Amino acid sequence: MTSPIIANNTPARVALEKDKKYYFCMCGRSGNQPFCDGSHKGSEFLPMAFVCEASKDYYLCRCKHSGNKPYCDGTHKQFADDRVGKPGD
């Protein structure tokens, strides 16, 4: 399996609505981070659908390597600025 592109080494703070379906970018290529814009087409990646339990601000992963996708778990801290735009380990 190919490793996803590190879209950024910081999380995205986004206001999400309860019970609304969102599509999280899993490939790291989307121009609409952290959400899918279809840039994965032709790759082995698919977006991840998710629904929030409450309307509030969330921190979503943009490094694409969180162990708690779509939410940030701090994994981005291992990636230096020069790794952004490149596949992760």
PDB file of N, CA and C in Angstrom:
ATOM      1  N   MET A   1       0.833  -1.186   0.000  1.00  0.00           N
ATOM      2  CA  MET A   1       0.000   0.000   0.000  1.00  0.00           C
ATOM      3  C   MET A   1       0.873   1.244   0.000  1.00  0.00           C
ATOM      4  N   THR A   2       0.492   2.209  -0.787  1.00  0.00           N
ATOM      5  CA  THR A   2       1.185   3.484  -0.867  1.00  0.00           C
ATOM      6  C   THR A   2       0.852   4.328   0.354  1.00  0.00           C
ATOM      7  N   SER A   3       1.805   5.106   0.806  1.00  0.00           N
ATOM      8  CA  SER A   3       1.586   5.990   1.947  1.00  0.00           C
ATOM      9  C   SER A   3       0.932   7.287   1.467  1.00  0.00           C
ATOM     10  N   PRO A   4      -0.017   7.838   2.219  1.00  0.00           N
ATOM     11  CA  PRO A   4      -0.652   9.085   1.805  1.00  0.00           C
ATOM     12  C   PRO A   4       0.310  10.272   1.861  1.00  0.00           C
ATOM     13  N   ILE A   5      -0.008  11.277   1.068  1.00  0.00           N
ATOM     14  CA  ILE A   5       0.753  12.524   1.047  1.00  0.00           C
ATOM     15  C   ILE A   5       0.486  13.280   2.352  1.00  0.00           C
ATOM     16  N   ILE A   6       1.521  13.862   2.922  1.00  0.00           N
ATOM     17  CA  ILE A   6       1.372  14.713   4.104  1.00  0.00           C
ATOM     18  C   ILE A   6       0.884  16.069   3.595  1.00  0.00           C
ATOM     19  N   ALA A   7      -0.400  16.342   3.758  1.00  0.00           N
ATOM     20  CA  ALA A   7      -0.980  17.583   3.248  1.00  0.00           C
ATOM     21  C   ALA A   7      -0.524  18.798   4.053  1.00  0.00           C
ATOM     22  N   ASN A   8      -0.289  18.590   5.336  1.00  0.00           N
ATOM     23  CA  ASN A   8       0.181  19.654   6.216  1.00  0.00           C
ATOM     24  C   ASN A   8       0.648  19.005   7.507  1.00  0.00           C
ATOM     25  N   ASN A   9       1.498  19.701   8.246  1.00  0.00           N
ATOM     26  CA  ASN A   9       1.951  19.135   9.520  1.00  0.00           C
ATOM     27  C   ASN A   9       1.341  19.872  10.707  1.00  0.00           C
ATOM     28  N   THR A  10       0.121  20.362  10.486  1.00  0.00           N
ATOM     29  CA  THR A  10      -0.717  20.914  11.546  1.00  0.00           C
ATOM     30  C   THR A  10      -2.145  20.435  11.295  1.00  0.00           C
ATOM     31  N   PRO A  11      -2.953  20.328  12.339  1.00  0.00           N
ATOM     32  CA  PRO A  11      -4.347  19.938  12.131  1.00  0.00           C
ATOM     33  C   PRO A  11      -5.166  21.113  11.602  1.00  0.00           C
ATOM     34  N   ALA A  12      -6.349  20.805  11.076  1.00  0.00           N
ATOM     35  CA  ALA A  12      -7.293  21.831  10.626  1.00  0.00           C
ATOM     36  C   ALA A  12      -8.396  21.969  11.669  1.00  0.00           C
ATOM     37  N   ARG A  13      -8.615  23.166  12.143  1.00  0.00           N
ATOM     38  CA  ARG A  13      -9.731  23.421  13.062  1.00  0.00           C
ATOM     39  C   ARG A  13     -10.960  23.744  12.217  1.00  0.00           C
ATOM     40  N   VAL A  14     -11.985  22.914  12.335  1.00  0.00           N
ATOM     41  CA  VAL A  14     -13.188  23.092  11.523  1.00  0.00           C
ATOM     42  C   VAL A  14     -14.446  22.960  12.387  1.00  0.00           C
ATOM     43  N   ALA A  15     -15.436  23.779  12.075  1.00  0.00           N
ATOM     44  CA  ALA A  15     -16.731  23.709  12.746  1.00  0.00           C
ATOM     45  C   ALA A  15     -17.580  22.694  11.990  1.00  0.00           C
ATOM     46  N   LEU A  16     -17.978  21.624  12.670  1.00  0.00           N
ATOM     47  CA  LEU A  16     -18.769  20.573  12.051  1.00  0.00           C
ATOM     48  C   LEU A  16     -20.130  20.477  12.726  1.00  0.00           C
ATOM     49  N   GLU A  17     -21.115  20.024  11.949  1.00  0.00           N
ATOM     50  CA  GLU A  17     -22.482  19.931  12.429  1.00  0.00           C
ATOM     51  C   GLU A  17     -22.850  18.502  12.817  1.00  0.00           C
ATOM     52  N   LYS A  18     -23.595  18.386  13.889  1.00  0.00           N
ATOM     53  CA  LYS A  18     -24.079  17.092  14.370  1.00  0.00           C
ATOM     54  C   LYS A  18     -24.911  16.407  13.287  1.00  0.00           C
ATOM     55  N   ASP A  19     -24.690  15.110  13.132  1.00  0.00           N
ATOM     56  CA  ASP A  19     -25.451  14.232  12.233  1.00  0.00           C
ATOM     57  C   ASP A  19     -25.271  14.527  10.745  1.00  0.00           C
ATOM     58  N   LYS A  20     -24.387  15.414  10.363  1.00  0.00           N
ATOM     59  CA  LYS A  20     -24.106  15.679   8.949  1.00  0.00           C
ATOM     60  C   LYS A  20     -22.973  14.760   8.502  1.00  0.00           C
ATOM     61  N   LYS A  21     -23.083  14.203   7.312  1.00  0.00           N
ATOM     62  CA  LYS A  21     -22.043  13.310   6.796  1.00  0.00           C
ATOM     63  C   LYS A  21     -20.955  14.135   6.102  1.00  0.00           C
ATOM     64  N   TYR A  22     -19.717  13.845   6.466  1.00  0.00           N
ATOM     65  CA  TYR A  22     -18.543  14.491   5.876  1.00  0.00           C
ATOM     66  C   TYR A  22     -17.666  13.421   5.250  1.00  0.00           C
ATOM     67  N   TYR A  23     -16.821  13.840   4.304  1.00  0.00           N
ATOM     68  CA  TYR A  23     -15.896  12.918   3.648  1.00  0.00           C
ATOM     69  C   TYR A  23     -14.468  13.420   3.845  1.00  0.00           C
ATOM     70  N   PHE A  24     -13.731  12.690   4.651  1.00  0.00           N
ATOM     71  CA  PHE A  24     -12.351  13.019   4.999  1.00  0.00           C
ATOM     72  C   PHE A  24     -11.405  12.522   3.910  1.00  0.00           C
ATOM     73  N   CYS A  25     -10.498  13.379   3.471  1.00  0.00           N
ATOM     74  CA  CYS A  25      -9.478  13.003   2.480  1.00  0.00           C
ATOM     75  C   CYS A  25      -8.485  12.042   3.115  1.00  0.00           C
ATOM     76  N   MET A  26      -8.290  10.894   2.475  1.00  0.00           N
ATOM     77  CA  MET A  26      -7.338   9.895   2.975  1.00  0.00           C
ATOM     78  C   MET A  26      -6.040   9.879   2.180  1.00  0.00           C
ATOM     79  N   CYS A  27      -6.038  10.489   0.991  1.00  0.00           N
ATOM     80  CA  CYS A  27      -4.856  10.425   0.125  1.00  0.00           C
ATOM     81  C   CYS A  27      -3.876  11.571   0.360  1.00  0.00           C
ATOM     82  N   GLY A  28      -4.376  12.705   0.864  1.00  0.00           N
ATOM     83  CA  GLY A  28      -3.537  13.873   1.087  1.00  0.00           C
ATOM     84  C   GLY A  28      -3.416  14.785  -0.117  1.00  0.00           C
ATOM     85  N   ARG A  29      -4.101  14.468  -1.213  1.00  0.00           N
ATOM     86  CA  ARG A  29      -3.987  15.251  -2.453  1.00  0.00           C
ATOM     87  C   ARG A  29      -5.070  16.310  -2.616  1.00  0.00           C
ATOM     88  N   SER A  30      -6.118  16.253  -1.818  1.00  0.00           N
ATOM     89  CA  SER A  30      -7.244  17.170  -1.971  1.00  0.00           C
ATOM     90  C   SER A  30      -6.802  18.623  -1.812  1.00  0.00           C
ATOM     91  N   GLY A  31      -7.367  19.481  -2.635  1.00  0.00           N
ATOM     92  CA  GLY A  31      -7.142  20.914  -2.506  1.00  0.00           C
ATOM     93  C   GLY A  31      -8.105  21.533  -1.503  1.00  0.00           C
ATOM     94  N   ASN A  32      -8.974  20.719  -0.923  1.00  0.00           N
ATOM     95  CA  ASN A  32      -9.980  21.165   0.038  1.00  0.00           C
ATOM     96  C   ASN A  32      -9.738  20.507   1.394  1.00  0.00           C
ATOM     97  N   GLN A  33      -8.485  20.420   1.813  1.00  0.00           N
ATOM     98  CA  GLN A  33      -8.125  19.752   3.068  1.00  0.00           C
ATOM     99  C   GLN A  33      -8.890  20.325   4.242  1.00  0.00           C
ATOM    100  N   PRO A  34      -9.326  19.484   5.134  1.00  0.00           N
ATOM    101  CA  PRO A  34      -9.063  18.060   5.262  1.00  0.00           C
ATOM    102  C   PRO A  34     -10.111  17.183   4.569  1.00  0.00           C
ATOM    103  N   PHE A  35     -10.951  17.809   3.742  1.00  0.00           N
ATOM    104  CA  PHE A  35     -12.044  17.094   3.108  1.00  0.00           C
ATOM    105  C   PHE A  35     -11.682  16.635   1.690  1.00  0.00           C
ATOM    106  N   CYS A  36     -12.374  15.622   1.235  1.00  0.00           N
ATOM    107  CA  CYS A  36     -12.135  15.046  -0.089  1.00  0.00           C
ATOM    108  C   CYS A  36     -12.691  15.955  -1.185  1.00  0.00           C
ATOM    109  N   ASP A  37     -11.935  16.101  -2.273  1.00  0.00           N
ATOM    110  CA  ASP A  37     -12.420  16.805  -3.460  1.00  0.00           C
ATOM    111  C   ASP A  37     -12.342  15.917  -4.706  1.00  0.00           C
ATOM    112  N   GLY A  38     -12.085  14.616  -4.505  1.00  0.00           N
ATOM    113  CA  GLY A  38     -12.014  13.678  -5.626  1.00  0.00           C
ATOM    114  C   GLY A  38     -10.623  13.486  -6.188  1.00  0.00           C
ATOM    115  N   SER A  39      -9.620  14.134  -5.618  1.00  0.00           N
ATOM    116  CA  SER A  39      -8.246  14.026  -6.130  1.00  0.00           C
ATOM    117  C   SER A  39      -7.666  12.624  -6.000  1.00  0.00           C
ATOM    118  N   HIS A  40      -8.299  11.756  -5.237  1.00  0.00           N
ATOM    119  CA  HIS A  40      -7.828  10.380  -5.050  1.00  0.00           C
ATOM    120  C   HIS A  40      -8.096   9.509  -6.280  1.00  0.00           C
ATOM    121  N   LYS A  41      -8.937   9.971  -7.193  1.00  0.00           N
ATOM    122  CA  LYS A  41      -9.313   9.149  -8.345  1.00  0.00           C
ATOM    123  C   LYS A  41      -8.079   8.636  -9.076  1.00  0.00           C
ATOM    124  N   GLY A  42      -8.071   7.336  -9.363  1.00  0.00           N
ATOM    125  CA  GLY A  42      -6.930   6.705 -10.011  1.00  0.00           C
ATOM    126  C   GLY A  42      -5.907   6.176  -9.027  1.00  0.00           C
ATOM    127  N   SER A  43      -6.131   6.407  -7.737  1.00  0.00           N
ATOM    128  CA  SER A  43      -5.214   5.902  -6.709  1.00  0.00           C
ATOM    129  C   SER A  43      -5.921   4.789  -5.935  1.00  0.00           C
ATOM    130  N   GLU A  44      -5.219   4.208  -5.002  1.00  0.00           N
ATOM    131  CA  GLU A  44      -5.808   3.150  -4.174  1.00  0.00           C
ATOM    132  C   GLU A  44      -6.600   3.701  -2.988  1.00  0.00           C
ATOM    133  N   PHE A  45      -6.616   5.021  -2.834  1.00  0.00           N
ATOM    134  CA  PHE A  45      -7.275   5.644  -1.693  1.00  0.00           C
ATOM    135  C   PHE A  45      -8.739   5.958  -1.970  1.00  0.00           C
ATOM    136  N   LEU A  46      -9.528   5.914  -0.917  1.00  0.00           N
ATOM    137  CA  LEU A  46     -10.930   6.317  -0.937  1.00  0.00           C
ATOM    138  C   LEU A  46     -11.168   7.257   0.238  1.00  0.00           C
ATOM    139  N   PRO A  47     -12.112   8.188   0.115  1.00  0.00           N
ATOM    140  CA  PRO A  47     -12.400   9.060   1.258  1.00  0.00           C
ATOM    141  C   PRO A  47     -13.043   8.270   2.386  1.00  0.00           C
ATOM    142  N   MET A  48     -12.964   8.819   3.583  1.00  0.00           N
ATOM    143  CA  MET A  48     -13.565   8.195   4.750  1.00  0.00           C
ATOM    144  C   MET A  48     -14.791   9.015   5.160  1.00  0.00           C
ATOM    145  N   ALA A  49     -15.959   8.397   5.094  1.00  0.00           N
ATOM    146  CA  ALA A  49     -17.185   9.067   5.536  1.00  0.00           C
ATOM    147  C   ALA A  49     -17.248   9.042   7.063  1.00  0.00           C
ATOM    148  N   PHE A  50     -17.695  10.149   7.637  1.00  0.00           N
ATOM    149  CA  PHE A  50     -17.883  10.193   9.088  1.00  0.00           C
ATOM    150  C   PHE A  50     -18.983  11.178   9.451  1.00  0.00           C
ATOM    151  N   VAL A  51     -19.556  10.984  10.633  1.00  0.00           N
ATOM    152  CA  VAL A  51     -20.619  11.822  11.163  1.00  0.00           C
ATOM    153  C   VAL A  51     -20.218  12.216  12.581  1.00  0.00           C
ATOM    154  N   CYS A  52     -20.439  13.475  12.932  1.00  0.00           N
ATOM    155  CA  CYS A  52     -20.097  13.957  14.274  1.00  0.00           C
ATOM    156  C   CYS A  52     -21.275  13.812  15.219  1.00  0.00           C
ATOM    157  N   GLU A  53     -20.960  13.574  16.470  1.00  0.00           N
ATOM    158  CA  GLU A  53     -21.986  13.400  17.495  1.00  0.00           C
ATOM    159  C   GLU A  53     -22.465  14.724  18.094  1.00  0.00           C
ATOM    160  N   ALA A  54     -21.721  15.805  17.830  1.00  0.00           N
ATOM    161  CA  ALA A  54     -22.093  17.116  18.364  1.00  0.00           C
ATOM    162  C   ALA A  54     -21.653  18.207  17.396  1.00  0.00           C
ATOM    163  N   SER A  55     -22.390  19.303  17.365  1.00  0.00           N
ATOM    164  CA  SER A  55     -21.998  20.464  16.572  1.00  0.00           C
ATOM    165  C   SER A  55     -20.991  21.264  17.384  1.00  0.00           C
ATOM    166  N   LYS A  56     -19.767  21.330  16.901  1.00  0.00           N
ATOM    167  CA  LYS A  56     -18.701  22.065  17.594  1.00  0.00           C
ATOM    168  C   LYS A  56     -17.466  22.101  16.705  1.00  0.00           C
ATOM    169  N   ASP A  57     -16.409  22.738  17.184  1.00  0.00           N
ATOM    170  CA  ASP A  57     -15.136  22.750  16.472  1.00  0.00           C
ATOM    171  C   ASP A  57     -14.390  21.449  16.743  1.00  0.00           C
ATOM    172  N   TYR A  58     -13.791  20.910  15.697  1.00  0.00           N
ATOM    173  CA  TYR A  58     -12.974  19.706  15.789  1.00  0.00           C
ATOM    174  C   TYR A  58     -11.621  19.995  15.144  1.00  0.00           C
ATOM    175  N   TYR A  59     -10.597  19.263  15.556  1.00  0.00           N
ATOM    176  CA  TYR A  59      -9.287  19.329  14.925  1.00  0.00           C
ATOM    177  C   TYR A  59      -9.124  18.066  14.095  1.00  0.00           C
ATOM    178  N   LEU A  60      -9.095  18.261  12.771  1.00  0.00           N
ATOM    179  CA  LEU A  60      -8.988  17.133  11.855  1.00  0.00           C
ATOM    180  C   LEU A  60      -7.572  16.998  11.338  1.00  0.00           C
ATOM    181  N   CYS A  61      -7.167  15.768  11.154  1.00  0.00           N
ATOM    182  CA  CYS A  61      -5.816  15.430  10.704  1.00  0.00           C
ATOM    183  C   CYS A  61      -5.565  15.901   9.277  1.00  0.00           C
ATOM    184  N   ARG A  62      -4.416  16.529   9.046  1.00  0.00           N
ATOM    185  CA  ARG A  62      -3.996  16.861   7.686  1.00  0.00           C
ATOM    186  C   ARG A  62      -2.694  16.165   7.319  1.00  0.00           C
ATOM    187  N   CYS A  63      -2.053  15.503   8.287  1.00  0.00           N
ATOM    188  CA  CYS A  63      -0.839  14.751   7.946  1.00  0.00           C
ATOM    189  C   CYS A  63      -1.203  13.391   7.358  1.00  0.00           C
ATOM    190  N   LYS A  64      -2.454  12.959   7.580  1.00  0.00           N
ATOM    191  CA  LYS A  64      -3.007  11.707   7.044  1.00  0.00           C
ATOM    192  C   LYS A  64      -2.439  10.465   7.698  1.00  0.00           C
ATOM    193  N   HIS A  65      -1.794  10.617   8.849  1.00  0.00           N
ATOM    194  CA  HIS A  65      -1.184   9.477   9.530  1.00  0.00           C
ATOM    195  C   HIS A  65      -1.671   9.304  10.970  1.00  0.00           C
ATOM    196  N   SER A  66      -2.712  10.031  11.351  1.00  0.00           N
ATOM    197  CA  SER A  66      -3.279   9.902  12.692  1.00  0.00           C
ATOM    198  C   SER A  66      -3.766   8.483  12.934  1.00  0.00           C
ATOM    199  N   GLY A  67      -3.641   8.030  14.148  1.00  0.00           N
ATOM    200  CA  GLY A  67      -4.186   6.739  14.527  1.00  0.00           C
ATOM    201  C   GLY A  67      -5.656   6.843  14.907  1.00  0.00           C
ATOM    202  N   ASN A  68      -6.210   8.052  14.814  1.00  0.00           N
ATOM    203  CA  ASN A  68      -7.601   8.301  15.196  1.00  0.00           C
ATOM    204  C   ASN A  68      -8.335   9.090  14.108  1.00  0.00           C
ATOM    205  N   LYS A  69      -8.090   8.739  12.846  1.00  0.00           N
ATOM    206  CA  LYS A  69      -8.690   9.465  11.722  1.00  0.00           C
ATOM    207  C   LYS A  69     -10.203   9.492  11.842  1.00  0.00           C
ATOM    208  N   PRO A  70     -10.817  10.601  11.532  1.00  0.00           N
ATOM    209  CA  PRO A  70     -10.292  11.794  10.877  1.00  0.00           C
ATOM    210  C   PRO A  70      -9.703  12.810  11.855  1.00  0.00           C
ATOM    211  N   TYR A  71      -9.731  12.480  13.130  1.00  0.00           N
ATOM    212  CA  TYR A  71      -9.311  13.437  14.153  1.00  0.00           C
ATOM    213  C   TYR A  71      -7.797  13.415  14.365  1.00  0.00           C
ATOM    214  N   CYS A  72      -7.272  14.569  14.718  1.00  0.00           N
ATOM    215  CA  CYS A  72      -5.837  14.698  14.988  1.00  0.00           C
ATOM    216  C   CYS A  72      -5.490  14.000  16.304  1.00  0.00           C
ATOM    217  N   ASP A  73      -4.386  13.272  16.299  1.00  0.00           N
ATOM    218  CA  ASP A  73      -3.886  12.657  17.537  1.00  0.00           C
ATOM    219  C   ASP A  73      -2.462  13.098  17.861  1.00  0.00           C
ATOM    220  N   GLY A  74      -1.972  14.126  17.136  1.00  0.00           N
ATOM    221  CA  GLY A  74      -0.634  14.656  17.384  1.00  0.00           C
ATOM    222  C   GLY A  74       0.457  14.019  16.539  1.00  0.00           C
ATOM    223  N   THR A  75       0.119  13.051  15.708  1.00  0.00           N
ATOM    224  CA  THR A  75       1.120  12.382  14.869  1.00  0.00           C
ATOM    225  C   THR A  75       1.860  13.366  13.973  1.00  0.00           C
ATOM    226  N   HIS A  76       1.201  14.458  13.580  1.00  0.00           N
ATOM    227  CA  HIS A  76       1.812  15.446  12.690  1.00  0.00           C
ATOM    228  C   HIS A  76       3.120  16.017  13.242  1.00  0.00           C
ATOM    229  N   LYS A  77       3.307  15.950  14.552  1.00  0.00           N
ATOM    230  CA  LYS A  77       4.511  16.513  15.170  1.00  0.00           C
ATOM    231  C   LYS A  77       5.784  15.810  14.730  1.00  0.00           C
ATOM    232  N   GLN A  78       5.669  14.600  14.192  1.00  0.00           N
ATOM    233  CA  GLN A  78       6.862  13.870  13.737  1.00  0.00           C
ATOM    234  C   GLN A  78       7.311  14.298  12.341  1.00  0.00           C
ATOM    235  N   PHE A  79       6.503  15.113  11.643  1.00  0.00           N
ATOM    236  CA  PHE A  79       6.828  15.504  10.275  1.00  0.00           C
ATOM    237  C   PHE A  79       7.327  16.946  10.219  1.00  0.00           C
ATOM    238  N   ALA A  80       8.564  17.132   9.761  1.00  0.00           N
ATOM    239  CA  ALA A  80       9.144  18.462   9.596  1.00  0.00           C
ATOM    240  C   ALA A  80       8.484  19.159   8.400  1.00  0.00           C
ATOM    241  N   ASP A  81       8.637  20.473   8.329  1.00  0.00           N
ATOM    242  CA  ASP A  81       8.040  21.259   7.249  1.00  0.00           C
ATOM    243  C   ASP A  81       8.436  20.761   5.864  1.00  0.00           C
ATOM    244  N   ASP A  82       9.649  20.263   5.718  1.00  0.00           N
ATOM    245  CA  ASP A  82      10.104  19.820   4.395  1.00  0.00           C
ATOM    246  C   ASP A  82       9.455  18.512   3.945  1.00  0.00           C
ATOM    247  N   ARG A  83       8.693  17.880   4.821  1.00  0.00           N
ATOM    248  CA  ARG A  83       7.988  16.626   4.469  1.00  0.00           C
ATOM    249  C   ARG A  83       6.591  16.896   3.891  1.00  0.00           C
ATOM    250  N   VAL A  84       6.063  18.117   4.094  1.00  0.00           N
ATOM    251  CA  VAL A  84       4.741  18.469   3.587  1.00  0.00           C
ATOM    252  C   VAL A  84       4.750  18.360   2.062  1.00  0.00           C
ATOM    253  N   GLY A  85       3.731  17.683   1.524  1.00  0.00           N
ATOM    254  CA  GLY A  85       3.635  17.486   0.082  1.00  0.00           C
ATOM    255  C   GLY A  85       4.286  16.195  -0.389  1.00  0.00           C
ATOM    256  N   LYS A  86       4.873  15.455   0.536  1.00  0.00           N
ATOM    257  CA  LYS A  86       5.534  14.206   0.204  1.00  0.00           C
ATOM    258  C   LYS A  86       4.848  13.043   0.927  1.00  0.00           C
ATOM    259  N   PRO A  87       4.986  11.826   0.439  1.00  0.00           N
ATOM    260  CA  PRO A  87       4.410  10.682   1.146  1.00  0.00           C
ATOM    261  C   PRO A  87       5.055  10.512   2.524  1.00  0.00           C
ATOM    262  N   GLY A  88       4.238  10.077   3.474  1.00  0.00           N
ATOM    263  CA  GLY A  88       4.757   9.802   4.823  1.00  0.00           C
ATOM    264  C   GLY A  88       5.441   8.459   4.882  1.00  0.00           C
ATOM    265  N   ASP A  89       6.033   8.159   6.028  1.00  0.00           N
ATOM    266  CA  ASP A  89       6.728   6.900   6.216  1.00  0.00           C
ATOM    267  C   ASP A  89       5.765   5.768   6.463  1.00  0.00           C
TER     268      ASP A  89
END
